[in-house]
Amino acid sequence: MESHPLFQHSEVTPTLDEERHIAVKRMYTIFNEKFLPLERIAEDPRLFQAETEAMFMFDSSLAVKVSLTFRMFSNMLTGSGRSHHLPIVEAVENGEIGGCFALTEVSHGSNAKGMRTTATYVPETRQFVMHSADFEAAKCWVGSLGKCATHAIIYAMLISKGTNHGLHSFVIPIRDPKTLKPYPGVIVGDIGEKIGLNGVDNGFVMFNNYAVPKAAALDKLGGVDDNGDYCSPIRDPKKRFGASLGILSGGRVHITSISTNYLVKAIVIAIRYSAVRKQFGPENAAEEMPVLEYQQQQLKLLPHLATTYAMKLFSVWLGELHVTITINNMIGVEDPSAAARGMELHALSSGAKPLLGWAARDAIQNCREACGGHGYLKGNATLAVPQWIGPTTHHRIGNARHNCTINKIKSVQKYPLILYILLHLPSTRLKPSEQ
């Protein structure tokens, strides 16, 4: 990245199209190098996190594109799909197709049970008919969907024989891989320019009675047979619903790491600047004092430095836990504690994402202010960091809020952690009737 001409930072602000183009070019350059194969990650899970951190430090749009187009898409296929979905995984790994993930709709985000996209099974043709009732049912804010993705993992209500069996995931072809033109019955587009992360082409998609094969269902946790009868290894609908969304833990783990990386970058810039910037000093002194010597500046920055260390240690541990669980699942390692570890990961990631995002948002703002007027200069990367952090938190206030807004409203996301504590701590354990 240091020597490749495509990875040189530009002093000129690119247009929206230029940002999109360079992000895609960088993504495929990283992809084609294949310098971090799965075998190496299996040997040392920390390598995966180190590579992701390096990409985020350099270009957050690049890191998001790589993660969404290849990694998260493949992980969800292997985690929720069956053996007949492996050719799709291979196509992704060969760079023949690109994927994305679509849960959020125009009218619903955190309320996943309120999603309105439907997948109605037709036994006569052994097909699912995907349909969006209106624009409020459109999938939106889908990273990599605006211009590039050829396939999408769509969360939709599975309907069979007149019964709604709840939210299920489907791998749906969106565009022709050769022409990138959408298939008939698919309406797809770009949501336009954002406050930050403009190298990522967030998009929307709607379906107009779009028929896909029955094999499109990622039905490891539940689905219909050829006749349309529903079956699942998890009988309790609530537990099945929780398990289906638990697969999304990887995204939340990823965002805790992103928040930490943004804070690392900002705190280093602010403290180094404070160490070299000099103002005032004792009377008759030959030199002025570095502003870092002033107690007010120390109180502004050093508590956030301590927070950075704590966040870094936690996010590394959480990332290693997630990678280990994912790899064990992919290669079929039998782990008696896998279910319990998965529940713990779901709870911790649900709580950590908002808490670390909020901490990073507030700390980065202080770092920018600590740089004085230079904090407003584009060359000072602390100004850009708040722009990035917005997306990691999804449609709330701006990019230092991107992290505080990316997967719906973060305060809502703490609920799985709260419920986990109530269910597992002896002093607060809920009775079955209270659950």
XYZ file of C-alpha atoms in Angstrom:
435
model
C 0.000 0.000 0.000
C 2.910 2.358 0.657
C 4.523 1.720 -2.735
C 1.536 1.057 -5.045
C 0.564 4.181 -7.057
C -3.148 3.458 -6.609
C -2.784 3.824 -2.832
C -1.224 7.269 -2.795
C -3.290 9.915 -1.015
C -4.450 12.799 -3.167
C -4.350 16.446 -2.105
C -7.313 17.144 -4.384
C -10.843 16.387 -3.185
C -12.305 13.795 -5.597
C -15.822 13.892 -6.976
C -18.368 11.323 -5.810
C -17.852 9.165 -8.913
C -14.075 9.389 -8.556
C -14.285 8.284 -4.916
C -16.434 5.307 -5.905
C -14.113 4.323 -8.753
C -10.919 4.476 -6.724
C -12.490 2.515 -3.844
C -13.462 -0.291 -6.251
C -10.021 -0.306 -7.900
C -8.309 -0.496 -4.528
C -10.707 -3.223 -3.400
C -9.881 -5.484 -6.328
C -6.174 -4.740 -5.992
C -6.321 -5.946 -2.380
C -8.488 -8.901 -3.426
C -6.218 -9.999 -6.286
C -3.097 -9.939 -4.117
C -4.586 -12.613 -1.796
C -1.770 -12.007 0.663
C -3.880 -13.194 3.601
C -5.454 -16.563 2.674
C -7.872 -18.386 4.973
C -5.162 -20.871 5.994
C -3.038 -18.101 7.505
C -6.029 -16.614 9.318
C -6.800 -20.065 10.761
C -3.225 -20.286 12.032
C -3.334 -16.839 13.632
C -6.745 -15.089 13.861
C -4.996 -11.843 14.834
C -3.761 -11.429 11.260
C -7.290 -10.822 10.006
C -7.854 -8.037 12.500
C -4.445 -6.516 11.792
C -5.156 -6.380 8.058
C -8.585 -4.834 8.615
C -7.131 -2.217 10.959
C -4.468 -1.293 8.403
C -7.087 -0.793 5.696
C -9.272 1.342 7.961
C -6.337 3.513 8.958
C -5.586 4.136 5.284
C -9.043 4.332 3.677
C -12.212 3.466 5.552
C -14.235 3.187 2.331
C -11.804 0.561 1.051
C -12.061 -1.468 4.251
C -15.871 -1.359 4.220
C -16.024 -2.368 0.548
C -13.706 -5.350 1.058
C -15.574 -6.482 4.165
C -19.063 -6.230 2.651
C -18.363 -7.411 -0.895
C -16.399 -10.515 -0.017
C -16.061 -11.370 3.659
C -19.400 -10.694 5.321
C -21.267 -12.052 2.303
C -19.262 -15.305 2.295
C -19.488 -15.685 6.074
C -23.274 -15.418 5.983
C -23.508 -17.943 3.151
C -21.415 -20.474 5.051
C -23.111 -19.709 8.363
C -26.731 -19.818 7.179
C -26.592 -21.793 3.945
C -26.126 -25.399 2.917
C -23.815 -27.359 0.634
C -25.650 -26.263 -2.526
C -24.662 -22.667 -1.732
C -20.937 -23.460 -1.881
C -20.676 -22.653 -5.630
C -21.788 -19.106 -4.797
C -19.096 -18.894 -2.106
C -16.524 -20.109 -4.635
C -17.691 -17.500 -7.158
C -17.172 -14.789 -4.539
C -13.731 -16.115 -3.642
C -12.810 -16.114 -7.353
C -13.975 -12.523 -7.754
C -16.647 -13.498 -10.289
C -19.461 -11.916 -8.258
C -19.749 -9.409 -5.425
C -22.185 -9.486 -2.548
C -23.932 -7.282 -0.029
C -26.265 -7.637 2.931
C -29.768 -6.130 3.117
C -31.844 -6.046 6.294
C -32.832 -2.403 6.871
C -35.869 -1.036 5.038
C -37.047 2.528 4.502
C -39.690 2.217 7.224
C -37.993 -0.277 9.559
C -34.516 -0.706 10.979
C -34.123 -1.916 14.553
C -37.630 -3.424 14.495
C -36.602 -6.434 12.415
C -39.956 -8.133 13.000
C -41.636 -5.238 11.200
C -39.857 -5.864 7.887
C -42.261 -5.878 4.934
C -40.284 -7.457 2.088
C -41.900 -10.851 1.417
C -40.722 -14.147 -0.047
C -43.794 -16.217 -0.956
C -43.191 -19.874 -1.774
C -44.953 -21.328 -4.831
C -44.866 -25.164 -4.647
C -45.978 -25.624 -8.267
C -42.819 -23.951 -9.575
C -40.605 -24.548 -6.521
C -39.799 -20.862 -6.441
C -39.916 -17.960 -4.040
C -41.519 -14.763 -5.272
C -39.763 -11.724 -3.795
C -41.925 -8.636 -3.488
C -41.801 -5.125 -2.021
C -45.289 -3.812 -1.309
C -44.273 -0.152 -1.681
C -41.281 2.146 -1.332
C -41.375 1.935 2.466
C -40.612 -1.777 2.048
C -37.515 -1.042 -0.054
C -34.231 -2.307 1.348
C -32.004 0.720 1.868
C -28.600 1.835 3.157
C -27.177 -1.378 1.694
C -23.393 -1.019 1.366
C -21.949 -1.929 -2.071
C -25.436 -2.266 -3.587
C -25.645 1.167 -5.211
C -23.338 0.393 -8.142
C -21.441 -2.862 -7.807
C -23.081 -5.803 -6.012
C -24.350 -8.631 -8.205
C -25.939 -10.608 -5.359
C -27.553 -9.665 -2.063
C -28.479 -11.521 1.085
C -32.037 -10.308 1.585
C -33.959 -10.658 4.831
C -37.643 -11.164 4.009
C -40.795 -12.605 5.542
C -41.148 -16.220 4.414
C -44.763 -16.962 3.483
C -45.973 -20.450 2.598
C -49.517 -21.803 2.375
C -50.816 -18.482 3.650
C -48.712 -18.542 6.829
C -46.035 -15.980 7.639
C -43.105 -17.861 9.181
C -41.147 -14.733 10.036
C -37.884 -13.238 8.889
C -35.565 -15.477 6.847
C -32.530 -14.837 4.670
C -32.219 -15.458 0.922
C -29.317 -15.066 -1.496
C -30.770 -13.132 -4.419
C -29.209 -12.313 -7.834
C -29.538 -8.564 -8.368
C -27.428 -7.744 -11.432
C -25.888 -9.571 -14.373
C -22.219 -10.093 -13.338
C -20.997 -9.197 -16.848
C -23.102 -6.112 -17.602
C -24.079 -5.035 -14.051
C -27.595 -4.382 -15.355
C -30.401 -5.349 -12.932
C -32.562 -8.344 -13.726
C -36.238 -7.841 -14.690
C -38.296 -7.436 -11.535
C -35.457 -5.759 -9.635
C -35.371 -2.001 -9.056
C -31.984 -0.991 -7.670
C -30.213 2.334 -7.263
C -27.736 4.483 -5.370
C -28.940 6.564 -2.407
C -26.485 9.327 -3.298
C -23.812 11.327 -1.527
C -23.390 10.993 2.239
C -21.599 13.067 4.866
C -18.736 10.570 4.749
C -17.643 7.141 3.486
C -18.542 8.169 -0.044
C -16.312 5.497 -1.537
C -19.003 3.044 -0.398
C -21.955 2.916 -2.781
C -24.888 2.540 -0.398
C -28.022 1.640 -2.314
C -31.652 0.567 -2.239
C -33.524 -2.306 -3.872
C -37.164 -3.203 -4.477
C -38.686 -6.353 -5.949
C -41.710 -6.602 -8.236
C -42.864 -10.241 -8.000
C -39.315 -11.374 -8.705
C -39.136 -15.197 -8.882
C -36.023 -17.020 -7.633
C -35.335 -20.767 -7.191
C -36.179 -22.467 -3.899
C -32.437 -22.985 -3.400
C -32.100 -19.233 -2.819
C -33.285 -19.722 0.768
C -30.483 -19.835 3.341
C -32.416 -22.379 5.340
C -29.983 -23.947 7.802
C -32.119 -22.601 10.664
C -35.480 -23.211 9.018
C -37.268 -23.373 5.684
C -39.889 -25.111 3.574
C -39.802 -28.455 1.785
C -40.846 -28.868 -1.844
C -44.508 -29.018 -0.834
C -44.283 -25.793 1.159
C -44.418 -27.350 4.625
C -42.245 -25.494 7.122
C -39.623 -27.259 9.242
C -36.793 -26.107 11.481
C -34.263 -27.653 13.894
C -35.241 -24.881 16.353
C -38.870 -25.263 17.355
C -39.221 -22.078 19.395
C -39.855 -19.194 16.925
C -38.294 -16.657 19.307
C -35.080 -18.649 19.617
C -35.024 -19.254 15.864
C -35.423 -15.533 15.229
C -32.648 -14.740 17.697
C -30.354 -17.318 16.113
C -30.957 -15.919 12.629
C -30.009 -12.407 13.745
C -27.164 -13.736 15.895
C -25.290 -14.456 12.678
C -24.998 -10.683 12.334
C -22.662 -10.550 15.348
C -19.714 -10.323 12.962
C -20.838 -6.909 11.757
C -21.167 -5.592 15.298
C -17.755 -6.985 16.251
C -16.336 -5.301 13.175
C -17.811 -1.948 14.193
C -16.324 -2.100 17.706
C -12.937 -2.512 16.055
C -13.649 0.355 13.642
C -14.575 2.704 16.494
C -11.370 1.779 18.297
C -9.221 2.335 15.207
C -10.707 5.765 14.602
C -9.991 6.751 18.190
C -6.417 5.407 17.991
C -5.784 7.600 14.967
C -7.341 10.702 16.517
C -5.708 10.433 19.952
C -2.240 9.915 18.445
C -2.630 12.985 16.224
C -3.957 15.149 19.064
C -1.278 14.184 21.602
C 1.585 14.505 19.118
C 0.281 17.890 18.033
C -0.025 19.000 21.662
C 3.563 17.943 22.305
C 4.997 20.127 19.522
C 2.589 23.072 19.628
C 3.954 25.727 22.009
C 2.083 28.592 23.657
C 3.062 30.954 26.478
C 5.389 29.924 29.306
C 7.180 31.312 32.381
C 8.272 34.926 32.257
C 11.718 35.473 30.792
C 11.808 31.828 29.593
C 13.791 31.211 26.423
C 11.052 29.020 24.956
C 7.312 28.713 25.243
C 5.772 25.589 26.776
C 4.238 22.727 24.772
C 0.486 22.862 25.305
C 0.624 19.245 26.491
C 2.390 20.523 29.619
C -0.732 22.418 30.640
C -3.009 20.523 33.015
C -6.103 21.577 31.094
C -4.804 19.877 27.930
C -3.837 16.772 29.890
C -7.310 16.556 31.423
C -8.789 16.921 27.954
C -6.719 14.160 26.301
C -5.174 11.692 28.758
C -8.452 10.141 30.004
C -9.273 9.400 26.369
C -5.830 7.839 25.955
C -6.660 5.469 28.818
C -10.016 4.725 27.188
C -8.210 3.948 23.932
C -6.068 1.279 25.595
C -9.113 -0.331 27.214
C -11.071 -0.296 23.953
C -8.117 -1.692 22.031
C -7.605 -4.634 24.392
C -11.313 -5.454 24.435
C -11.863 -5.139 20.681
C -8.855 -7.363 19.929
C -10.164 -10.032 22.316
C -13.689 -9.817 20.899
C -12.366 -9.980 17.338
C -10.293 -13.079 18.079
C -13.324 -14.746 19.673
C -15.437 -14.040 16.592
C -12.796 -15.232 14.119
C -12.255 -18.433 16.121
C -15.991 -19.204 16.223
C -16.329 -18.455 12.496
C -13.388 -20.623 11.447
C -14.510 -23.526 13.663
C -17.937 -23.320 12.045
C -16.479 -23.233 8.524
C -14.166 -26.222 8.956
C -16.609 -28.252 11.062
C -14.787 -28.315 14.409
C -16.986 -29.846 17.120
C -17.204 -27.468 20.064
C -19.587 -28.418 22.921
C -19.590 -24.819 24.117
C -20.188 -23.321 20.656
C -23.816 -22.397 21.350
C -22.984 -20.715 24.664
C -20.033 -18.879 23.131
C -22.237 -17.733 20.269
C -24.840 -16.343 22.684
C -22.127 -14.575 24.652
C -20.688 -13.090 21.463
C -24.133 -11.866 20.400
C -24.726 -10.208 23.780
C -21.278 -8.647 24.103
C -21.218 -7.328 20.546
C -24.708 -5.844 20.937
C -23.598 -3.907 24.008
C -20.062 -3.076 22.902
C -20.990 -1.554 19.568
C -22.980 1.389 20.957
C -20.829 1.883 24.056
C -17.527 1.941 22.170
C -19.063 4.035 19.415
C -20.269 6.669 21.850
C -16.908 6.714 23.643
C -15.030 7.141 20.363
C -17.401 9.860 19.135
C -16.956 12.002 22.245
C -13.209 11.407 22.475
C -12.603 12.252 18.813
C -14.514 15.506 19.151
C -12.287 16.439 22.104
C -9.197 15.493 20.079
C -10.269 17.783 17.257
C -10.898 20.664 19.666
C -7.539 20.027 21.349
C -5.837 20.806 18.038
C -7.276 24.319 18.049
C -7.709 25.976 14.678
C -5.639 23.276 12.998
C -8.333 20.790 13.985
C -10.497 22.353 11.291
C -7.860 21.888 8.584
C -8.502 19.025 6.180
C -4.858 18.002 6.405
C -5.477 17.216 10.065
C -7.043 13.775 9.864
C -8.950 14.213 13.125
C -11.476 16.288 11.176
C -12.086 13.402 8.783
C -12.375 10.808 11.556
C -15.717 12.139 12.850
C -16.963 11.927 9.270
C -16.159 8.204 9.240
C -17.455 7.368 12.664
C -20.965 8.438 11.738
C -21.612 5.488 9.398
C -20.624 2.931 11.950
C -23.768 3.856 13.709
C -26.232 4.239 10.685
C -28.647 7.036 9.934
C -28.093 9.385 12.833
C -25.971 12.519 13.047
C -23.166 12.614 10.531
C -20.085 10.482 10.102
C -18.504 10.644 13.594
C -21.879 9.409 14.117
C -21.726 6.963 11.189
C -20.292 4.704 13.891
C -22.933 5.870 16.293
C -25.632 5.336 13.717
C -24.652 2.350 11.490
C -26.760 -0.561 12.616
C -29.818 1.326 13.731
C -30.106 3.311 16.939
C -27.382 2.126 19.244
C -29.323 2.455 22.477
C -31.748 -0.132 21.107
C -28.858 -2.467 20.392
C -27.981 -2.731 24.087
C -31.173 -4.708 24.755
C -29.710 -8.139 23.799
C -26.920 -7.550 26.328
C -29.397 -6.496 29.021
C -31.531 -9.581 28.355
C -28.443 -11.821 28.401
C -27.476 -10.468 31.831
C -31.002 -10.946 33.178
C -31.092 -14.526 31.915
C -27.654 -15.617 33.130
C -26.737 -13.779 36.323
C -28.030 -15.800 39.322
C -29.188 -12.700 41.176
C -31.305 -11.484 38.261
C -32.243 -14.714 36.473
C -35.680 -14.503 34.926
C -38.283 -17.191 35.396
C -39.555 -18.888 32.194
C -42.880 -17.048 32.579
C -41.036 -13.699 32.662
C -38.944 -14.332 29.528
